[in-house]
Coordinates of C-alpha atoms in Angstrom, one line a residue:
X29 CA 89.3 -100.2 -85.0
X30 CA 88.2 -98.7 -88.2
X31 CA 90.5 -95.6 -87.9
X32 CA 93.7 -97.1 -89.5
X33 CA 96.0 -95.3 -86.7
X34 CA 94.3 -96.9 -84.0
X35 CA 93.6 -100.0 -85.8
X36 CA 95.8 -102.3 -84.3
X37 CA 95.6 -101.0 -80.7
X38 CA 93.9 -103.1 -77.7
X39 CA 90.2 -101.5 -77.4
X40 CA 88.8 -102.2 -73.6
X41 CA 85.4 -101.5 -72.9
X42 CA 84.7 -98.6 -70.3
X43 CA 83.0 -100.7 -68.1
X44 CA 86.1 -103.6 -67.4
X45 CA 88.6 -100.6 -66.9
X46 CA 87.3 -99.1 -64.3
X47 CA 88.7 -101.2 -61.6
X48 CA 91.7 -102.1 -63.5
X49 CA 94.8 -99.9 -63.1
X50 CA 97.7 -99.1 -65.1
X51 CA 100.1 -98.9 -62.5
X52 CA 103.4 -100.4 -63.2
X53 CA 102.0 -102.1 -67.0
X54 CA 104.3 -101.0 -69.9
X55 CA 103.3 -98.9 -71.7
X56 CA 103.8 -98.9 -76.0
X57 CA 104.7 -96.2 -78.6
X58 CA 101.7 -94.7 -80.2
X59 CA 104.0 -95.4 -83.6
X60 CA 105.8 -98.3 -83.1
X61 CA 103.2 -100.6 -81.2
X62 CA 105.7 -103.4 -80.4
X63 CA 108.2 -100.6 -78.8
X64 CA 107.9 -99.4 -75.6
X65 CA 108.2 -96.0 -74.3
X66 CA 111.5 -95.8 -72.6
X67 CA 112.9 -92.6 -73.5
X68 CA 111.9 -89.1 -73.3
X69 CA 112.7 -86.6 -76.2
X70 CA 113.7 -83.2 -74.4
X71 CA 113.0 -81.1 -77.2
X72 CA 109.3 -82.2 -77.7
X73 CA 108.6 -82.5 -74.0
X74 CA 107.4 -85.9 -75.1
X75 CA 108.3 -90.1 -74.2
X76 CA 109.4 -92.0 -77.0
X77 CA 110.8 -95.3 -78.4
X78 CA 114.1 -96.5 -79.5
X79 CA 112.2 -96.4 -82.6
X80 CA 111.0 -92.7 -82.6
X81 CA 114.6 -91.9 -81.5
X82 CA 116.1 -93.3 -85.1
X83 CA 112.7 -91.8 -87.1
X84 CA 111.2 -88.6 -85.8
X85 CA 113.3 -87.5 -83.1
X86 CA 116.9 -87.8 -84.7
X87 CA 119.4 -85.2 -83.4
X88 CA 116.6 -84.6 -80.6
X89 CA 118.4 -84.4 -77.0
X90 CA 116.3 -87.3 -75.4
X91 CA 116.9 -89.6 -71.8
X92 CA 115.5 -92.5 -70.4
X93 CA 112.7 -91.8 -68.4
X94 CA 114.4 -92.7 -64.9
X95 CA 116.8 -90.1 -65.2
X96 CA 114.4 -87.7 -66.3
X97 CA 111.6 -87.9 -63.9
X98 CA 113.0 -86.4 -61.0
X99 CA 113.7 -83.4 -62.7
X100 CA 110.2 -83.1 -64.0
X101 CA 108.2 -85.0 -61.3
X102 CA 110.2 -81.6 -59.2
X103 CA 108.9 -79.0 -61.7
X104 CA 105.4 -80.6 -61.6
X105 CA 105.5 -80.7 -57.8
X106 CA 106.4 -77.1 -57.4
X107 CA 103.3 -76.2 -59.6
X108 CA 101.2 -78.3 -57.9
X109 CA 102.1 -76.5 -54.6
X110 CA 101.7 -72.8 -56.8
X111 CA 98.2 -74.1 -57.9
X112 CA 97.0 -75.6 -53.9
X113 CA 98.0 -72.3 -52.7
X114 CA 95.8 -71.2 -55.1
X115 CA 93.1 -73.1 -54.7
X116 CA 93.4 -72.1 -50.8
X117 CA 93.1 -67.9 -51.9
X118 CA 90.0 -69.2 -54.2
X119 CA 88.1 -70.9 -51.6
X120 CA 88.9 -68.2 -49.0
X121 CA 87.6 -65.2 -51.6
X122 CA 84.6 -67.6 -52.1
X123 CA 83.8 -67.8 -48.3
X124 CA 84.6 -64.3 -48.5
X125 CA 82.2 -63.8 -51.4
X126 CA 79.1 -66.3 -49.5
X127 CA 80.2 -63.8 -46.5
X128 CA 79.7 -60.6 -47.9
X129 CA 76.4 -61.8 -49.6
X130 CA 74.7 -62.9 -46.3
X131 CA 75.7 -59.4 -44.9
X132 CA 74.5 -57.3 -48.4
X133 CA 71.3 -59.3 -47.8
X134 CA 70.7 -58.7 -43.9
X135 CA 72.0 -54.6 -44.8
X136 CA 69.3 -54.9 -47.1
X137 CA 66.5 -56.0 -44.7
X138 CA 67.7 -53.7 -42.1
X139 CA 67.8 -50.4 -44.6
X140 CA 64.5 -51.7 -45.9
X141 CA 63.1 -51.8 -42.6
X142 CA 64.3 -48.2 -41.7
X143 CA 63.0 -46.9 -45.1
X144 CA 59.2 -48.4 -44.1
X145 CA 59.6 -47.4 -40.6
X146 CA 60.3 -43.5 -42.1
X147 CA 57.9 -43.9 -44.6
X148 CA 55.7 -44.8 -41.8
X149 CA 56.4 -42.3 -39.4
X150 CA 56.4 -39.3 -42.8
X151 CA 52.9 -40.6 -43.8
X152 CA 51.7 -40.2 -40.0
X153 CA 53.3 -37.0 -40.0
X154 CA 52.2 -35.4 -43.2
X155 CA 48.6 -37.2 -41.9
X156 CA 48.8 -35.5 -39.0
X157 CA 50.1 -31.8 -40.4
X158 CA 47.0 -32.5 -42.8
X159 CA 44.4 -33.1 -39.9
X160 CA 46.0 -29.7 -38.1
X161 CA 45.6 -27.6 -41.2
X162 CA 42.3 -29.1 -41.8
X163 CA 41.8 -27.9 -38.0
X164 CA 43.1 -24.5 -38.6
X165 CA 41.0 -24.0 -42.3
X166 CA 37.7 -24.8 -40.2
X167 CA 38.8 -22.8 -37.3
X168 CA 39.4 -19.9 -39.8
X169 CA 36.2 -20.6 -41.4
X170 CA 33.7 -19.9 -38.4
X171 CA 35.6 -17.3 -37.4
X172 CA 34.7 -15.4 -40.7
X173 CA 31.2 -16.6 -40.6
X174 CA 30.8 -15.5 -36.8
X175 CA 32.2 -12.7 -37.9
X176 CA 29.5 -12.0 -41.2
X177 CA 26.9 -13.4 -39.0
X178 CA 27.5 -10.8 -36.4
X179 CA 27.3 -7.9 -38.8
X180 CA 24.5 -9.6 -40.5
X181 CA 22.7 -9.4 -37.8
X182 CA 23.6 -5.8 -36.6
X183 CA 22.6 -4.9 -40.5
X184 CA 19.1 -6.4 -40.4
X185 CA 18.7 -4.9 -36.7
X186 CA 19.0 -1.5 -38.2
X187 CA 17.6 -2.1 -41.6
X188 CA 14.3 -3.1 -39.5
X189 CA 14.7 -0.2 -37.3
X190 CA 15.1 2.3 -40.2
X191 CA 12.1 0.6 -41.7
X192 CA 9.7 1.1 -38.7
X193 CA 11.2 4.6 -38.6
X194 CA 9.8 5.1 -42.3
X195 CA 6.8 3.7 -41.8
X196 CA 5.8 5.3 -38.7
X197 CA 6.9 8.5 -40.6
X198 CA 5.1 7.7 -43.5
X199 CA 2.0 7.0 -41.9
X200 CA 2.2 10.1 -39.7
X201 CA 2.5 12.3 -42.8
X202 CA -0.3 10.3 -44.6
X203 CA -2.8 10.3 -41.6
X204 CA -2.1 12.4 -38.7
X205 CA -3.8 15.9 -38.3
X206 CA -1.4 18.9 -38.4
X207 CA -1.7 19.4 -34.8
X208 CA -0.2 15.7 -34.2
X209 CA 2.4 15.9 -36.6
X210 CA 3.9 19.3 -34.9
X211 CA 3.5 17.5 -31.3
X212 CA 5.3 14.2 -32.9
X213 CA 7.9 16.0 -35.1
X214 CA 10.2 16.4 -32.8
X215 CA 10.5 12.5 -31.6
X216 CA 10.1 11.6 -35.4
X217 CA 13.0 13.9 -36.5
X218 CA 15.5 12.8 -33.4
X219 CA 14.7 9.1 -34.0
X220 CA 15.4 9.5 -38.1
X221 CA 18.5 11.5 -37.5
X222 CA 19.6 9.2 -35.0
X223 CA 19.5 6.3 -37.5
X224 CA 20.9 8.1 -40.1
X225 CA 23.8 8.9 -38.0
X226 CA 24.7 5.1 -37.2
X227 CA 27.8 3.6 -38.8
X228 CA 28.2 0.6 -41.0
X229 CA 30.4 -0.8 -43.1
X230 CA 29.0 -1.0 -46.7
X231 CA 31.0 -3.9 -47.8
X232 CA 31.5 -7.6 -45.6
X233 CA 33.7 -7.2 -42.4
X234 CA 35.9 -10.3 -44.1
X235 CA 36.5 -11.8 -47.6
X236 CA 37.2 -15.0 -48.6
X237 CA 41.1 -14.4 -49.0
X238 CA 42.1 -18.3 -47.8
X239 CA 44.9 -19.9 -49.6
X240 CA 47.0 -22.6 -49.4
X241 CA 50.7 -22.7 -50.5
X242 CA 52.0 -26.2 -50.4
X243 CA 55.7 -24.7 -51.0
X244 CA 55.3 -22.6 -47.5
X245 CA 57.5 -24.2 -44.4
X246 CA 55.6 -25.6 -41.8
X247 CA 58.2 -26.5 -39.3
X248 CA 58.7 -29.7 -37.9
X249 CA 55.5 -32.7 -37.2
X250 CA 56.3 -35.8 -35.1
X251 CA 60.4 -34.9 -36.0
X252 CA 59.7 -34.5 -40.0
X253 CA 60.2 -31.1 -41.1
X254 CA 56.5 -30.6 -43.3
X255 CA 55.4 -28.1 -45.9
X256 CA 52.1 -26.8 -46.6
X257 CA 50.5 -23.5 -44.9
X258 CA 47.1 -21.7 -44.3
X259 CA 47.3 -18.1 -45.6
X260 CA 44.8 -16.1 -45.1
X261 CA 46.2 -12.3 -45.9
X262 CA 45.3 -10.4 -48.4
X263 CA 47.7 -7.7 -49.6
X264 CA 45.9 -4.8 -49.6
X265 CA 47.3 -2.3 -52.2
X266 CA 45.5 1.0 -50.8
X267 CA 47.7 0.3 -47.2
X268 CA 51.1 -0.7 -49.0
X269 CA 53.5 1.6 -47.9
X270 CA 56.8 3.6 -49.5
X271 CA 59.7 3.8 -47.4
X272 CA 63.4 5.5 -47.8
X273 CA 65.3 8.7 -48.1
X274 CA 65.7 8.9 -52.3
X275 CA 62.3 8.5 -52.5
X276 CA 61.6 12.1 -54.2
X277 CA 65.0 12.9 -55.4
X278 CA 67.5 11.2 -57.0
X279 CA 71.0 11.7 -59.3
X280 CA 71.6 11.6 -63.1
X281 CA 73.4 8.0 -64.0
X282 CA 73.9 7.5 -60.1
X283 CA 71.9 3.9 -58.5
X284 CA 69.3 5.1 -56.4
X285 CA 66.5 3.2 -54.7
X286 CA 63.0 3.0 -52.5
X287 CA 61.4 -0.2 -49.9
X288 CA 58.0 -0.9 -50.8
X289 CA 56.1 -2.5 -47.7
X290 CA 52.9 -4.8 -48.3
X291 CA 49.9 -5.0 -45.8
X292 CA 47.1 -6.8 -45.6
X293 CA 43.6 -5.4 -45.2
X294 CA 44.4 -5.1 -41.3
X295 CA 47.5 -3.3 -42.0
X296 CA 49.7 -6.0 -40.9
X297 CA 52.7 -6.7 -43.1
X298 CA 52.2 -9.6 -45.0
X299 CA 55.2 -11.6 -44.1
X300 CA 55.7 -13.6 -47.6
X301 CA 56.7 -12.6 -51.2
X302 CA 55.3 -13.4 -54.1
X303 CA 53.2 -9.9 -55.0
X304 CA 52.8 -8.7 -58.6
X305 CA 54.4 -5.5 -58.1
X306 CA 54.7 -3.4 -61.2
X307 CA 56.9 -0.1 -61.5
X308 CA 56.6 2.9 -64.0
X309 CA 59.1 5.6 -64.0
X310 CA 58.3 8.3 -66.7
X311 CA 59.8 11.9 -68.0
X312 CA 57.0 14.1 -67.7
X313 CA 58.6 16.4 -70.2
X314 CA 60.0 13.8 -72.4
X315 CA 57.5 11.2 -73.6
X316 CA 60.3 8.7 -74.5
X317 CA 62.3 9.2 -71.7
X318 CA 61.6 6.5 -69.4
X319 CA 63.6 4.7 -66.4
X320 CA 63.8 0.8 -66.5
X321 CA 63.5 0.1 -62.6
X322 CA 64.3 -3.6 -61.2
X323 CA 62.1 -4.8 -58.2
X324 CA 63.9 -7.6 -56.0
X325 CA 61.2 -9.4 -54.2
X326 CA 62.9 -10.2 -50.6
X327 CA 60.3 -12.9 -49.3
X328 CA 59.4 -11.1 -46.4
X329 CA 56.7 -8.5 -48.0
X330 CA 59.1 -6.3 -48.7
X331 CA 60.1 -5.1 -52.3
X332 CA 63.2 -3.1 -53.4
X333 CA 63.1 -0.9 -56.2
X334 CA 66.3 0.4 -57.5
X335 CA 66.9 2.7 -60.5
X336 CA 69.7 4.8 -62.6
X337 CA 68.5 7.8 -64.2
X338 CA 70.0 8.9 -67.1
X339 CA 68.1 11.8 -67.8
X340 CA 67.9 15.0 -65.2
X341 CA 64.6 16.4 -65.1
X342 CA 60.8 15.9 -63.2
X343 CA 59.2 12.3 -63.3
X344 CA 56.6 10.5 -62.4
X345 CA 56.6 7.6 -60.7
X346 CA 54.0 4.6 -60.3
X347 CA 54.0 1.4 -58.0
X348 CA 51.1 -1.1 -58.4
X349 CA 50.2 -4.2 -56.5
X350 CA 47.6 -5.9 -58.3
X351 CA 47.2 -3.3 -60.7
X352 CA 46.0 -0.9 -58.2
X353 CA 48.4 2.1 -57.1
X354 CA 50.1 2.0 -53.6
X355 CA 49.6 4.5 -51.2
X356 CA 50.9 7.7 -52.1
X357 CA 51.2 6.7 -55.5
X358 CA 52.1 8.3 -58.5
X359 CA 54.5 10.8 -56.9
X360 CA 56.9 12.6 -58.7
X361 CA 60.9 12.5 -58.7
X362 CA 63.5 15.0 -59.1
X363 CA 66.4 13.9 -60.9
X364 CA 69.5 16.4 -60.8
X365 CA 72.4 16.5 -63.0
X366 CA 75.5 14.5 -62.0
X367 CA 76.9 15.4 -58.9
X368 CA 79.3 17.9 -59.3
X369 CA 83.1 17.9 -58.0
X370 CA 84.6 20.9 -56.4
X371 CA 87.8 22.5 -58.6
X372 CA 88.9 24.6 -56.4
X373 CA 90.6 24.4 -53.2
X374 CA 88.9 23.8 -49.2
X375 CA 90.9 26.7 -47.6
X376 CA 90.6 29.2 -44.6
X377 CA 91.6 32.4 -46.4
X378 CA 93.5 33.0 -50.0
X379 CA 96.0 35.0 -48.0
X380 CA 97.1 31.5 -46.9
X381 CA 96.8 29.9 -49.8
X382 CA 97.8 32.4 -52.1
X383 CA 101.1 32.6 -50.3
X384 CA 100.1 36.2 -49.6
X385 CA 99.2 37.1 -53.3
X386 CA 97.0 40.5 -53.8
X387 CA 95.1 39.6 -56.6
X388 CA 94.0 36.1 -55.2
X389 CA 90.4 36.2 -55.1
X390 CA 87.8 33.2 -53.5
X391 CA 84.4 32.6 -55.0
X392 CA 83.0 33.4 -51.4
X393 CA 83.5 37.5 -52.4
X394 CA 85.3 37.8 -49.3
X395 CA 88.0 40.6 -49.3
X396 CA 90.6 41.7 -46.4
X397 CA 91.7 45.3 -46.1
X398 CA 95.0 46.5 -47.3
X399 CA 94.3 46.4 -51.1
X400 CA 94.0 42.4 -50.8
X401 CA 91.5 41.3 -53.4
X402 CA 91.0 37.8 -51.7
X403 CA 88.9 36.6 -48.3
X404 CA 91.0 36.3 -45.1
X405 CA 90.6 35.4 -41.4
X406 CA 86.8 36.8 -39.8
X407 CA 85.6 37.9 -43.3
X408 CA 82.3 38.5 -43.8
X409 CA 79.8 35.3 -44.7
X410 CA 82.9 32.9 -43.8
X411 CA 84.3 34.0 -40.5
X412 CA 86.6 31.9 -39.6
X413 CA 85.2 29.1 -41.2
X414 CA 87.4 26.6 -44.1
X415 CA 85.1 27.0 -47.7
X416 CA 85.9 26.1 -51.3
X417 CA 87.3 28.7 -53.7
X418 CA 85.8 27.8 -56.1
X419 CA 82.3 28.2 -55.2
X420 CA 82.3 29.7 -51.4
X421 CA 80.6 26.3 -49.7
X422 CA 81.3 25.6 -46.1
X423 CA 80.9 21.8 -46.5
X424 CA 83.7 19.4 -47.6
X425 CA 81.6 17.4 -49.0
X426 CA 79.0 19.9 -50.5
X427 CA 78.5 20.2 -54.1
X428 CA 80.4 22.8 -56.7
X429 CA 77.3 25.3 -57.4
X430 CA 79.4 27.1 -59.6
X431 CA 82.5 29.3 -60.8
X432 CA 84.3 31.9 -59.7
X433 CA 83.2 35.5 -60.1
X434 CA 83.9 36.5 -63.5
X435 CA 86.8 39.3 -62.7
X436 CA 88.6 36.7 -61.6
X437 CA 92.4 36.2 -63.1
X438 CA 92.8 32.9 -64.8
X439 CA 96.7 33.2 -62.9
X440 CA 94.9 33.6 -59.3
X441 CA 92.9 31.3 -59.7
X442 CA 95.2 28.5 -61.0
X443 CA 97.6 29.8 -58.0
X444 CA 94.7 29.4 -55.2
X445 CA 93.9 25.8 -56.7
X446 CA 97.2 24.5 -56.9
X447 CA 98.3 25.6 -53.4

């Protein structure tokens, strides 16, 4: 009532209105508060009075409210049906929505249950892989012990005999008259000789080679594949072995390689990678001449050493495992020049291929009779047989070891190479 538009309007308190409804009560112009809202201004979208009509809304298309409310009430209605249908999608994608959470919840207790029942099972498995290597380490532990307890006996058996065999000796030397040591020698001397003939081993039958790799495969343990092995070889660098057919010889600037096989103390091949394997390939006649060599460790025990040599010429070669050299190293190498290509031609006879030229000759010194300079069918050293004429080989796919003879015509030759 203190605002001065609203000051002559009817003020109701909340509490008296709200049984009271304004059904079918006139209602009054905001403006004008004796007019009544009969009309309704198109333009503004909004009712108004006779008076509004004449003030505000001049030249404004306007109606009476009868005829207009069909019209809207129809517009209204069709938006009220757009916005139920919505409603009807919204409550749907929120059932949808309470749905989908009930299932992402019971997912969740059924993945979380998987994921302790594997956790579970891995922790009994890697439990159990753990009790069966424990197993193995302790099995592998008296079975060395037996093993130095045996010779430790054998040892202190023989130590004990050799020292009643000194003593005895001793004392016979020290005390016995002459006459008893020449009827004893012969017992005394049979019985020493004997125990200096027995055979021992001067260092432990085993060593304490036992490792465990945690990165080795173990296979599979109650359906979980594991990791984690016992191993209990011990390369053995003196029983390493060299293995392939370029092992001594090799070509200038050609890829040439070698195996090298690691054993254990036993001899057996170790099975696993993982060796510090070392390579030196030096000139012997040129200090700093050296091959670079690449080792590829397989993961088997095996090692493959591959080299290009650029130099021809002796070299010596060194493989270490542990720092200690490999059996039968160092050895040397023999590096010859590049292989080199035939230039002449693989023929039977420079009659032939010639094309029945005189002063043809072949490297092979071959000659035919009837003033023929060249080799021909049954010569001597190639009877029959195809060669190169450039060099007299019998193999295709034989290296040129050199020219033809120096009497040779530049024309004869080029004639026997080009045919």
């Amino acid at each position: 009532r203190r605002q001065k538009k609203t000051a002559s309007h009817a003020v109701t308190e909340l509490e008296n209105t709200k049984d009271c409804s304004q059904a079918g009560k006139p209602l009054f112009c905001p403006s004008h508060p004796t007019e009544e809202l009969r009309l309704f201004c198109e333009q503004c979208d909004h009712p108004v009075c006779r008076d509004c009509v004449v003030d505000r809304h001049r030249q404004h298309p306007y109606d009476f409210t009868g005829n207009v409310i069909h019209r809207h009430g129809d517009a209204l209605r069709e938006l009220l049906k757009s916005t139920q249908q919505q409603l009807g999608t919204l409550e749907d994608v929120l059932g949808q929505i309470d749905d989908m959470g009930s299932a992402v919840r019971g997912r969740a207790e059924a993945v979380a249950t998987e994921i302790c029942l594997f956790a579970s099972g891995y922790v009994k498995a890697i439990e159990e892989h753990r009790d069966r290597l424990l197993k193995q380490l302790e099995d592998l532990k008296v079975q060395k012990e037996n093993l130095l307890h045996l010779q430790k006996a054998q040892l202190q058996q023989l130590l004990l005999d050799m020292r009643t065999g000194v003593e005895f000796t001793e004392r016979l030397l020290m005390s016995g008259s002459d006459l008893e040591i020449l009827i004893t020698k012969g017992v005394v001397a049979s019985r020493l000789a004997k125990l200096n003939s027995v055979a021992y081993n001067t260092h432990p039958s085993v060593d304490d080679g036992i490792h465990f790799s945690p990165q080795e495969r173990a296979g599979q343990c109650c359906g979980y594949e594991v990791f984690g092995a016992i191993l209990n070889k011990v390369v053995d660098p003196a029983r390493c072995t060299l293995h392939g057919e370029d092992l001594h010889r090799a070509r200038q600037n050609q890829l040439t390689g070698f195996t090298l096989l690691c054993n254990d103390t036993t001899g057996e091949r170790m099975g696993r990678g993982g060796e510090a394997v070392r390579v030196t390939i030096t000139h012997k006649d040129k200090r700093d001449c050296a091959v670079k060599p690449t080792v590829r460790d397989n993961g088997d025990g095996t090692y493959h050493i591959s080299y290009s040599p650029e130099e021809p010429g002796l070299y010596a070669v060194c493989i270490y495992v542990k720092g200690q050299h490999v059996q039968g190293s160092p050895f040397t190498l023999m590096v010859k020049n590049k292989f080199r290509e035939h230039q002449g031609v693989f023929h039977c006879c420079t009659f032939c291929s010639s094309g029945g030229q005189k002063a043809a000759r072949c490297a092979c010194g071959g000659t035919m009779p009837g003033g023929y300079q060249g080799c021909g069918h049954g010569h001597k050293g190639h009877p029959g047989f195809p060669h190169w004429s450039c060099c007299g080989q019998g193999k295709e796919s034989s290296e040129c070891l050199g020219g033809p003879p120096s009497n040779t015509s530049q024309r004869s030759l080029l004639r026997t190479v080009v045919l």
